[in-house]
RNA sequence: GCCGGGGUGGCGAAAUUGGUAUACGCACUAGACUCAAAAUCUAGCGGGAGCAAUCCCAUGUCGGUUCGAUUCCGACCUCCGGCACCA
């Protein structure tokens, strides 16, 4: 054993040995209980960042912990390797996206290996490889057969100059991010997955997840799905060319969640894209036409986040009849009504809806209160109009509503909906905010959608035996124009699988990368299957995922899509459960200190600034080295542009992977933000060095440790054993509740106790050796999830066996309650709830014994002398509280 | 605006879910070792009073429940995150 702890030497040794022995490779084993530990797969950008390190350190600790408990652990990794950055690199630097991606994977894989993460590398997958995306296409075809994949026209952000589609981010501010040209909306035929079919189930399924998923994630998903209960009501329209589904009725259908307020409706407001506008456009006055164009133009512009638009609209001259009271209402167009939600038309009830109120105020439309607070019903029924200061949106009691007067909102909603249904002008309905999932991307670097267009046969799916539809080697990457694939004739031109005519064309759009990540963790269970996405037996054994770990930024999109995908797979009879992930852990961001100037909002690297701190670390002044100008300091998410990131590789090189990992897990609870402080890693290194030194000091003496537990232990040895077993107990409890920081603290405490146990090596008796040996082996096994390299090394030294911790079948120690219990307890004694003294008592002491001990204590006597003891509260082995007057 | 989660030393954070508030670590201070430094070890480290034993105050603020509140209840202040014309 080396005198000193050389992290790099030990780490390289064990990384090699693990790889050689396939230590972390797993197979289906029905005799063992399985545990599937999954971390969100990385995008191969080329460099690992600290967020990755944190994510994987958590997963790795849990994997080790479960392995050491005897579970058969699946802990895989792969690459979310399709997507924008590769294509951007191709556009900007002219590199081939495939080569760029493969190079990045090689680099990042090495980085992961240098961290010593316990992945089963034989199961590595990458989304951009044909053997993987073949099954994206396979699933697409299945979805299409089930009616879950369909094509429809939708509006996309479109740059007319570059002739290309833009994401919302690329179109921010209403201009193209490349050329600055004004962005337009364009109709484009796009493929969708019918996730809305599962809206209700996605909502209901959350009940099963309540225990294992963070509440904030569930509420975000709930909000996203946005279920609301209400009713559609039809308002007959006079003098309109407009025709709806039922050609006999000419009416506008509105959606409302407050049918109880319908007597307060003063108008109907429709969206700019509503069919009635198009149908009657020619008949509108010029003024109306201009206004409509204006509103449409305004809506064309992509909106900036958080921007509130002033209400606008115009009376288009049509009249609609309120079916409840036959009142004739004007029809308006309004910029605040969205075509995508409900039916694209609302009844405007200003008295009871804030938006309608604002609209009515602006255009001076009548505001009529029809819901009243219960205690004001009588008054309101007497008065005709009431000057409302703001909309009254609460539920209440109906007034000015004819037959329905006096009913509560709740009752009225139910009964009025039934009435509408009976009369045939409405129906109860549930709408969702959730939209179908658009998966078409006009991009090269994604899985081609396996559809062929034939002039004779139309839209033809690629037959399963012709999958995968492979991406060509390359394409013209200009960043302008339509999908790059459209300009690769060898790809586009094909034979129709149905009629075998030669002038068929392939779909040139590729799939959203969220498709790849919706099912990748099923693929890990059987990653080399060439016929099916996975073998049902493998999936049945390994899935669902027991613990998923990742950033909260995926709370909605990825985690909702993958839940949808699982339900669809269930309906394909590929899996037997509804929810793919039992427990979800959302980790916090890794943040660092960044330096910036306010006016220019430019950031400076650390070596270009002078930071003066007081001796407690508080910043006194921060200036730029160059010209002494003052700068500002903030703690923000690590990023290259802010120069506040640290490179994991540098950290591993300087401090060692074990130290980096231990610090990452120790410094903060996993769901909190983690402030990166290099002095903190020093602490982790010191701890590991102390462990190493301790073993170095004892290991030869420990060769004489008795095999059988001796009968006699000195008081100090008993204390050490007590601490050992208490620590074991604590750490097991912590891991079960997903706490990763406190076990490290517990291990540090244990080591402190071990160091406090002062026995001369050559004077150590059997009991001492046994106690030390027990403490040290327990410490090592419990530290393994955090710092596996050093623990393997120390285990090898102590056991003089090279087989390694897992192969030796070592298990996490189990606490012995007998030893965990103290011989003597220090019981705090309070007088009137204030701590006044402590007494020593046996853990078995009865309540009255404790009372007597407390009352006999000198310090307590001082506080009770001459006072009347009202009562004494004894919490067994916890505390005594004496209440005096 | 709506929804959700937080506020504990100089800092990251603990606290058996109503029972010794500040474990563990960082930073800092003093001492030992050293020619010196680093490393290591020892001690101290919420605020205030006192030579001291000890006492008072302190978990965002103010109230309440309780023998006892960081924990439960009410009001407020404040920070962070999500959503945003969803009818």
JSON list of C-alpha atoms (C1' of nucleotides) in Angstrom, two decimals, chain A residues 215 220 223 228 255-257 303 305 309 311 336-338 341 346 355 433 615-616 666-667 669 672 679 683 686 693 739 741 745 748-749 752 828 830 834 836 838 863 873 875 878-879 881, chain B residues 1-5 10-17 19-21 23-29 39-42 45-47 53-57 66-68 81-87:
[
{"chain": "A", "resi": 215, "resn": "UNK", "atom": "CA", "xyz": [-45.31, 17.46, -6.83]},
{"chain": "A", "resi": 220, "resn": "UNK", "atom": "CA", "xyz": [-46.74, 21.40, -14.26]},
{"chain": "A", "resi": 223, "resn": "UNK", "atom": "CA", "xyz": [-51.42, 22.59, -15.96]},
{"chain": "A", "resi": 228, "resn": "UNK", "atom": "CA", "xyz": [-61.59, 22.17, -18.10]},
{"chain": "A", "resi": 255, "resn": "UNK", "atom": "CA", "xyz": [-67.28, 26.94, -25.38]},
{"chain": "A", "resi": 256, "resn": "UNK", "atom": "CA", "xyz": [-67.89, 28.09, -21.83]},
{"chain": "A", "resi": 257, "resn": "UNK", "atom": "CA", "xyz": [-67.09, 26.82, -18.37]},
{"chain": "A", "resi": 303, "resn": "UNK", "atom": "CA", "xyz": [-45.16, 36.94, -29.52]},
{"chain": "A", "resi": 305, "resn": "UNK", "atom": "CA", "xyz": [-42.68, 35.73, -23.80]},
{"chain": "A", "resi": 309, "resn": "UNK", "atom": "CA", "xyz": [-51.47, 42.46, -25.96]},
{"chain": "A", "resi": 311, "resn": "UNK", "atom": "CA", "xyz": [-57.58, 43.98, -26.39]},
{"chain": "A", "resi": 336, "resn": "UNK", "atom": "CA", "xyz": [-57.98, 37.71, -27.45]},
{"chain": "A", "resi": 337, "resn": "UNK", "atom": "CA", "xyz": [-59.91, 34.69, -28.67]},
{"chain": "A", "resi": 338, "resn": "UNK", "atom": "CA", "xyz": [-57.81, 31.80, -29.88]},
{"chain": "A", "resi": 341, "resn": "UNK", "atom": "CA", "xyz": [-58.85, 26.37, -28.04]},
{"chain": "A", "resi": 346, "resn": "UNK", "atom": "CA", "xyz": [-66.74, 32.72, -26.85]},
{"chain": "A", "resi": 355, "resn": "UNK", "atom": "CA", "xyz": [-61.00, 39.54, -20.28]},
{"chain": "A", "resi": 433, "resn": "UNK", "atom": "CA", "xyz": [-55.18, 22.82, -23.34]},
{"chain": "A", "resi": 615, "resn": "UNK", "atom": "CA", "xyz": [-11.95, 37.40, 5.99]},
{"chain": "A", "resi": 616, "resn": "UNK", "atom": "CA", "xyz": [-15.39, 35.83, 6.06]},
{"chain": "A", "resi": 666, "resn": "UNK", "atom": "CA", "xyz": [-22.44, 16.22, -0.25]},
{"chain": "A", "resi": 667, "resn": "UNK", "atom": "CA", "xyz": [-22.60, 19.96, -0.88]},
{"chain": "A", "resi": 669, "resn": "UNK", "atom": "CA", "xyz": [-29.52, 18.14, -1.32]},
{"chain": "A", "resi": 672, "resn": "UNK", "atom": "CA", "xyz": [-31.39, 22.15, -4.56]},
{"chain": "A", "resi": 679, "resn": "UNK", "atom": "CA", "xyz": [-12.67, 24.91, -1.58]},
{"chain": "A", "resi": 683, "resn": "UNK", "atom": "CA", "xyz": [-12.82, 19.15, 1.94]},
{"chain": "A", "resi": 686, "resn": "UNK", "atom": "CA", "xyz": [-9.21, 15.74, 2.83]},
{"chain": "A", "resi": 693, "resn": "UNK", "atom": "CA", "xyz": [-4.46, 7.18, 6.10]},
{"chain": "A", "resi": 739, "resn": "UNK", "atom": "CA", "xyz": [-31.09, 11.75, 0.71]},
{"chain": "A", "resi": 741, "resn": "UNK", "atom": "CA", "xyz": [-25.92, 14.51, 1.30]},
{"chain": "A", "resi": 745, "resn": "UNK", "atom": "CA", "xyz": [-21.97, 13.66, 6.83]},
{"chain": "A", "resi": 748, "resn": "UNK", "atom": "CA", "xyz": [-17.50, 11.79, 8.25]},
{"chain": "A", "resi": 749, "resn": "UNK", "atom": "CA", "xyz": [-18.82, 11.56, 11.77]},
{"chain": "A", "resi": 752, "resn": "UNK", "atom": "CA", "xyz": [-14.15, 11.25, 13.42]},
{"chain": "A", "resi": 828, "resn": "UNK", "atom": "CA", "xyz": [-32.08, 16.90, 28.67]},
{"chain": "A", "resi": 830, "resn": "UNK", "atom": "CA", "xyz": [-36.20, 21.40, 31.00]},
{"chain": "A", "resi": 834, "resn": "UNK", "atom": "CA", "xyz": [-36.22, 25.80, 28.94]},
{"chain": "A", "resi": 836, "resn": "UNK", "atom": "CA", "xyz": [-31.57, 23.72, 32.38]},
{"chain": "A", "resi": 838, "resn": "UNK", "atom": "CA", "xyz": [-28.87, 17.06, 31.52]},
{"chain": "A", "resi": 863, "resn": "UNK", "atom": "CA", "xyz": [-34.84, 26.37, 39.36]},
{"chain": "A", "resi": 873, "resn": "UNK", "atom": "CA", "xyz": [-43.65, 15.56, 31.32]},
{"chain": "A", "resi": 875, "resn": "UNK", "atom": "CA", "xyz": [-40.74, 11.64, 26.89]},
{"chain": "A", "resi": 878, "resn": "UNK", "atom": "CA", "xyz": [-35.85, 11.81, 25.06]},
{"chain": "A", "resi": 879, "resn": "UNK", "atom": "CA", "xyz": [-36.47, 14.49, 27.62]},
{"chain": "A", "resi": 881, "resn": "UNK", "atom": "CA", "xyz": [-39.83, 18.81, 31.32]},
{"chain": "B", "resi": 1, "resn": "G", "atom": "C1'", "xyz": [-52.43, 37.97, -12.70]},
{"chain": "B", "resi": 2, "resn": "C", "atom": "C1'", "xyz": [-52.81, 32.45, -11.52]},
{"chain": "B", "resi": 3, "resn": "C", "atom": "C1'", "xyz": [-50.29, 27.96, -9.62]},
{"chain": "B", "resi": 4, "resn": "G", "atom": "C1'", "xyz": [-46.19, 25.70, -6.93]},
{"chain": "B", "resi": 5, "resn": "G", "atom": "C1'", "xyz": [-41.82, 25.75, -3.57]},
{"chain": "B", "resi": 10, "resn": "G", "atom": "C1'", "xyz": [-19.95, 34.55, 7.17]},
{"chain": "B", "resi": 11, "resn": "C", "atom": "C1'", "xyz": [-21.32, 30.30, 3.39]},
{"chain": "B", "resi": 12, "resn": "G", "atom": "C1'", "xyz": [-23.36, 25.04, 1.68]},
{"chain": "B", "resi": 13, "resn": "A", "atom": "C1'", "xyz": [-26.55, 22.86, 5.01]},
{"chain": "B", "resi": 14, "resn": "A", "atom": "C1'", "xyz": [-28.53, 19.23, 9.57]},
{"chain": "B", "resi": 15, "resn": "A", "atom": "C1'", "xyz": [-32.51, 18.47, 12.99]},
{"chain": "B", "resi": 16, "resn": "U", "atom": "C1'", "xyz": [-35.28, 11.13, 14.64]},
{"chain": "B", "resi": 17, "resn": "U", "atom": "C1'", "xyz": [-41.73, 15.10, 11.51]},
{"chain": "B", "resi": 19, "resn": "G", "atom": "C1'", "xyz": [-38.95, 17.26, 22.21]},
{"chain": "B", "resi": 20, "resn": "U", "atom": "C1'", "xyz": [-31.09, 19.30, 23.54]},
{"chain": "B", "resi": 21, "resn": "A", "atom": "C1'", "xyz": [-31.62, 24.41, 17.14]},
{"chain": "B", "resi": 23, "resn": "A", "atom": "C1'", "xyz": [-24.76, 17.89, 13.18]},
{"chain": "B", "resi": 24, "resn": "C", "atom": "C1'", "xyz": [-21.24, 17.46, 8.89]},
{"chain": "B", "resi": 25, "resn": "G", "atom": "C1'", "xyz": [-18.36, 20.43, 5.69]},
{"chain": "B", "resi": 26, "resn": "C", "atom": "C1'", "xyz": [-16.30, 25.19, 3.84]},
{"chain": "B", "resi": 27, "resn": "A", "atom": "C1'", "xyz": [-14.26, 29.82, 5.30]},
{"chain": "B", "resi": 28, "resn": "C", "atom": "C1'", "xyz": [-11.98, 32.13, 9.40]},
{"chain": "B", "resi": 29, "resn": "U", "atom": "C1'", "xyz": [-8.91, 32.68, 14.27]},
{"chain": "B", "resi": 39, "resn": "A", "atom": "C1'", "xyz": [0.46, 19.60, 4.46]},
{"chain": "B", "resi": 40, "resn": "U", "atom": "C1'", "xyz": [-1.05, 17.55, 9.09]},
{"chain": "B", "resi": 41, "resn": "C", "atom": "C1'", "xyz": [-2.65, 17.76, 14.14]},
{"chain": "B", "resi": 42, "resn": "U", "atom": "C1'", "xyz": [-5.08, 20.46, 18.58]},
{"chain": "B", "resi": 45, "resn": "C", "atom": "C1'", "xyz": [-16.10, 29.74, 16.00]},
{"chain": "B", "resi": 46, "resn": "G", "atom": "C1'", "xyz": [-24.84, 32.48, 16.06]},
{"chain": "B", "resi": 47, "resn": "G", "atom": "C1'", "xyz": [-25.47, 37.45, 18.89]},
{"chain": "B", "resi": 53, "resn": "A", "atom": "C1'", "xyz": [-20.31, 29.18, 36.93]},
{"chain": "B", "resi": 54, "resn": "U", "atom": "C1'", "xyz": [-24.19, 30.98, 34.32]},
{"chain": "B", "resi": 55, "resn": "C", "atom": "C1'", "xyz": [-27.99, 34.09, 32.19]},
{"chain": "B", "resi": 56, "resn": "C", "atom": "C1'", "xyz": [-30.71, 36.65, 28.22]},
{"chain": "B", "resi": 57, "resn": "C", "atom": "C1'", "xyz": [-31.87, 36.86, 22.85]},
{"chain": "B", "resi": 66, "resn": "U", "atom": "C1'", "xyz": [-49.01, 23.71, 23.42]},
{"chain": "B", "resi": 67, "resn": "C", "atom": "C1'", "xyz": [-45.61, 21.91, 29.31]},
{"chain": "B", "resi": 68, "resn": "G", "atom": "C1'", "xyz": [-42.62, 22.60, 24.87]},
{"chain": "B", "resi": 81, "resn": "G", "atom": "C1'", "xyz": [-39.55, 28.41, -10.27]},
{"chain": "B", "resi": 82, "resn": "G", "atom": "C1'", "xyz": [-43.69, 27.28, -13.76]},
{"chain": "B", "resi": 83, "resn": "C", "atom": "C1'", "xyz": [-47.83, 29.08, -16.75]},
{"chain": "B", "resi": 84, "resn": "A", "atom": "C1'", "xyz": [-49.85, 33.17, -19.08]},
{"chain": "B", "resi": 85, "resn": "C", "atom": "C1'", "xyz": [-55.52, 36.24, -22.97]},
{"chain": "B", "resi": 86, "resn": "C", "atom": "C1'", "xyz": [-57.40, 28.31, -22.35]},
{"chain": "B", "resi": 87, "resn": "A", "atom": "C1'", "xyz": [-63.30, 31.34, -22.28]}
]
